[in-house]
Coordinates of C-alpha atoms in Angstrom, one line a residue:
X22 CA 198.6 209.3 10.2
X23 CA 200.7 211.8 8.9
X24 CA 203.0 209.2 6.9
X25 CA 200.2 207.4 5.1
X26 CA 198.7 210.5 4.1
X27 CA 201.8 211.5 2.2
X28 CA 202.1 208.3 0.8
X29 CA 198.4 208.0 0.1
X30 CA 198.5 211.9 -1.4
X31 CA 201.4 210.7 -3.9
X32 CA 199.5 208.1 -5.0
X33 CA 197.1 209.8 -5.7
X34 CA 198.5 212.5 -7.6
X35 CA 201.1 210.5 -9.5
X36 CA 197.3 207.6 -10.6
X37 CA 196.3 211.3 -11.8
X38 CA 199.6 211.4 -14.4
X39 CA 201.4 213.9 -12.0
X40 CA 205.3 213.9 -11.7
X41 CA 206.1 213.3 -7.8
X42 CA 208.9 213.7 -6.1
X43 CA 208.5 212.5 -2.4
X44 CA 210.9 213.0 0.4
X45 CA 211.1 211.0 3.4
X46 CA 212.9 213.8 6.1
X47 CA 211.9 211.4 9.2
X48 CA 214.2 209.2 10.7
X49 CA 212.0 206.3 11.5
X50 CA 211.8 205.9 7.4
X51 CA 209.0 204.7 7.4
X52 CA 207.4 206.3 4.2
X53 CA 210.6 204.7 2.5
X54 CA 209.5 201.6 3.5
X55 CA 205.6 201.8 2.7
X56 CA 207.4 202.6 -0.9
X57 CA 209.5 199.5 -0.5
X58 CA 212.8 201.0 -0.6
X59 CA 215.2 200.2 2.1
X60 CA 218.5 201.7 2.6
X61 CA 221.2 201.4 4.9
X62 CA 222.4 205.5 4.7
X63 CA 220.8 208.1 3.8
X64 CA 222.4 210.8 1.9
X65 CA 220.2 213.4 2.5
X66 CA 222.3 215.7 5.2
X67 CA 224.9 215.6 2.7
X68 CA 222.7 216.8 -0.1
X69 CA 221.6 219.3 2.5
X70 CA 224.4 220.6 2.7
X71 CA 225.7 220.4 -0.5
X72 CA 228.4 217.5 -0.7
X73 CA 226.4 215.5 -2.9
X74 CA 224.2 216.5 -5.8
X75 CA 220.5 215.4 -6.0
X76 CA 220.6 212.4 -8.4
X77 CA 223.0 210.5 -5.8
X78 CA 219.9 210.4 -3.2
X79 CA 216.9 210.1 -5.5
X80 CA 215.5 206.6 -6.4
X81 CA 212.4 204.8 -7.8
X82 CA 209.7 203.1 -5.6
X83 CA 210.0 199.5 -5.7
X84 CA 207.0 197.3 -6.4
X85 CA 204.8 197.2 -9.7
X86 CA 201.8 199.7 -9.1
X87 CA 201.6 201.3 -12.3
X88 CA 201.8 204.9 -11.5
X89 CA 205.6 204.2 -9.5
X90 CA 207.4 205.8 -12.5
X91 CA 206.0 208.8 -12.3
X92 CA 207.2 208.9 -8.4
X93 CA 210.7 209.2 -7.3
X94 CA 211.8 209.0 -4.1
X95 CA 214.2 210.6 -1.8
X96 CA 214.4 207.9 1.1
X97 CA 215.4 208.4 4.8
X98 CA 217.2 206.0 7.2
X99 CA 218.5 206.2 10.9
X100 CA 221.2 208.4 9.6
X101 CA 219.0 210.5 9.0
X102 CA 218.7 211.5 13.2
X103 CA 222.7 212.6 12.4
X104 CA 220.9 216.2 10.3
X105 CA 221.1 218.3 13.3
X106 CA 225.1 217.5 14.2
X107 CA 225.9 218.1 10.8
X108 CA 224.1 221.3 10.2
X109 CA 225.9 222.3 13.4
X110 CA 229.6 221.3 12.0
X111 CA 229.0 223.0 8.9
X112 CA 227.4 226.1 9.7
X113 CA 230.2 228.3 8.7
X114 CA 229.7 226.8 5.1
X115 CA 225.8 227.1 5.6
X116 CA 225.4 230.6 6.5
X117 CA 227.9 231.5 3.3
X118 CA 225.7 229.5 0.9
X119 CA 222.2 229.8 2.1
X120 CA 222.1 232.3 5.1
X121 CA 220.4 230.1 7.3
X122 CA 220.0 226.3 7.7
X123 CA 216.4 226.8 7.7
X124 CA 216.2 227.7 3.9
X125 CA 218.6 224.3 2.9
X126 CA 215.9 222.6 1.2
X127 CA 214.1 225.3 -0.5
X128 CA 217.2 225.9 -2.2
X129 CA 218.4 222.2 -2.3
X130 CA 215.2 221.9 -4.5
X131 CA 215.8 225.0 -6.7
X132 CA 218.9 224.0 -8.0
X133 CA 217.7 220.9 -9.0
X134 CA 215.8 221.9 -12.0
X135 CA 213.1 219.4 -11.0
X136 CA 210.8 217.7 -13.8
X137 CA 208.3 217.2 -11.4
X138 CA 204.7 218.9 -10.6
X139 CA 204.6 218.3 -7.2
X140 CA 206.6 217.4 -3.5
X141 CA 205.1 215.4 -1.1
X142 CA 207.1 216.1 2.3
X143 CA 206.7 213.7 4.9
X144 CA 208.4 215.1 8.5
X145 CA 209.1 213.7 11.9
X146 CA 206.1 214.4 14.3
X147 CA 208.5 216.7 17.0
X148 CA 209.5 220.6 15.5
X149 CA 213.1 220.2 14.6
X150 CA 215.7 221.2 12.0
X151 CA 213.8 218.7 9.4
X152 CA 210.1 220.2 9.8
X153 CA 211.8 224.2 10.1
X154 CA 213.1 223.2 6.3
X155 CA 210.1 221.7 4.9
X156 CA 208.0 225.1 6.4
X157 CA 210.2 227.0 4.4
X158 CA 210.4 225.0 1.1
X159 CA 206.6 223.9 0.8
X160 CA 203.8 225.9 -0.7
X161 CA 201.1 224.5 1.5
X162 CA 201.1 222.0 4.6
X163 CA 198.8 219.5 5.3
X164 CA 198.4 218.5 9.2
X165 CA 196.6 215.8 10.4
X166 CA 195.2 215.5 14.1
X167 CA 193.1 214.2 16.1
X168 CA 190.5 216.4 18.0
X169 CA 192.3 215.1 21.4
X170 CA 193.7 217.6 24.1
X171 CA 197.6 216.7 23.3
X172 CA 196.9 217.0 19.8
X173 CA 195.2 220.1 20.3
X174 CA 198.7 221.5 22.2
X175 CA 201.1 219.7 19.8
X176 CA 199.0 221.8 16.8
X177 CA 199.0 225.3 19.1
X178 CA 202.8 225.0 19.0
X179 CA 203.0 224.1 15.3
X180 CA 200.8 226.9 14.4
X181 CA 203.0 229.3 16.5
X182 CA 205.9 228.1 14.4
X183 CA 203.8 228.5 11.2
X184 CA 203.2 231.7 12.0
X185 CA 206.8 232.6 12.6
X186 CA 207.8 230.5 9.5
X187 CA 205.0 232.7 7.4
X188 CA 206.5 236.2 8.3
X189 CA 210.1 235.5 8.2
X190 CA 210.6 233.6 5.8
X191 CA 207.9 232.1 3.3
X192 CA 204.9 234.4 3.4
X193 CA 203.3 232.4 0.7
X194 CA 203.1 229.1 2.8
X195 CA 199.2 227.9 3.5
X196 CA 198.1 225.0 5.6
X197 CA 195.0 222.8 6.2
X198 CA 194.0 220.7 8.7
X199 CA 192.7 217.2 8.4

């Protein structure tokens, strides 16, 4: 459910006359698609890692729901699975720019200079590279379970991650379950 809560929190917020950016970090690009956008090659590791700037990834919802304009999009594809490779190969470059790869998108999203009043982040369900970045760039997470035993483990683990995310690197970072 986690997909169709960003897309339904985006909504939302952007009905409400919000500005939203929304980024699509999981592979299966599937949030892209609920938006009606799909594209062949994602962008988004090279943005990561600075070889393109910001306004070469972002692009509008398609479809005619009147509060799409104030929603832009940063879609994903199956490229997308490629992040971790690339982070690898340029982690020379990486640790010179932004010390770690873990702190890409945070600043990725500060040097945009943003008109927007929110970020709706939607992640791949496994801890990777993608979901390390959002921890670090997001001001509060929103995690949706189910009260099952495997959920229950999957969320321990995230919440050990959180925690380890919270005092290393963005002790400002809140969560909620839902």
């Amino acid at each position: 459910g986690k997909t169709m809560q960003c897309y339904q929190l985006a909504c939302y917020l952007a009905n409400k006359g919000h500005k939203v950016l929304v980024i699509d970090l999981d592979s299966q690009a599937n949030l892209s698609s609920t938006f009606g956008v799909q594209i062949q090659r994602t962008l988004v590791p090279e943005w990561l890692i600075g070889d393109v700037p910001i306004e070469d990834i972002i692009v509008s919802p398609e479809g005619n729901e009147k509060f799409y304009p104030n929603i832009k999009l940063i879609p994903a594809s199956r490229h997308l699975a490629n992040l971790s490779k690339l982070l690898i190969l340029s982690e020379g470059e990486i640790r010179k720019e932004a010390g770690r790869k873990e702190r890409l998108l945070r600043k990725r999203l500060q040097e945009a200079n943003l008109n927007v009043d929110y970020v709706v982040i939607d992640t791949p369900p496994m801890l990777g590279d993608e979901l390390i970045m959002s921890l670090v760039a997001s001001d509060r997470v929103l995690i949706p379970t189910q009260a099952q035993d495997y959920s229950i483990d999957g969320l321990e683990e995230l919440m050990d991650t959180f925690e380890i995310i919270k005092e290393t690197e963005n002790p400002k970072l809140e969560f909620s379950i839902i």
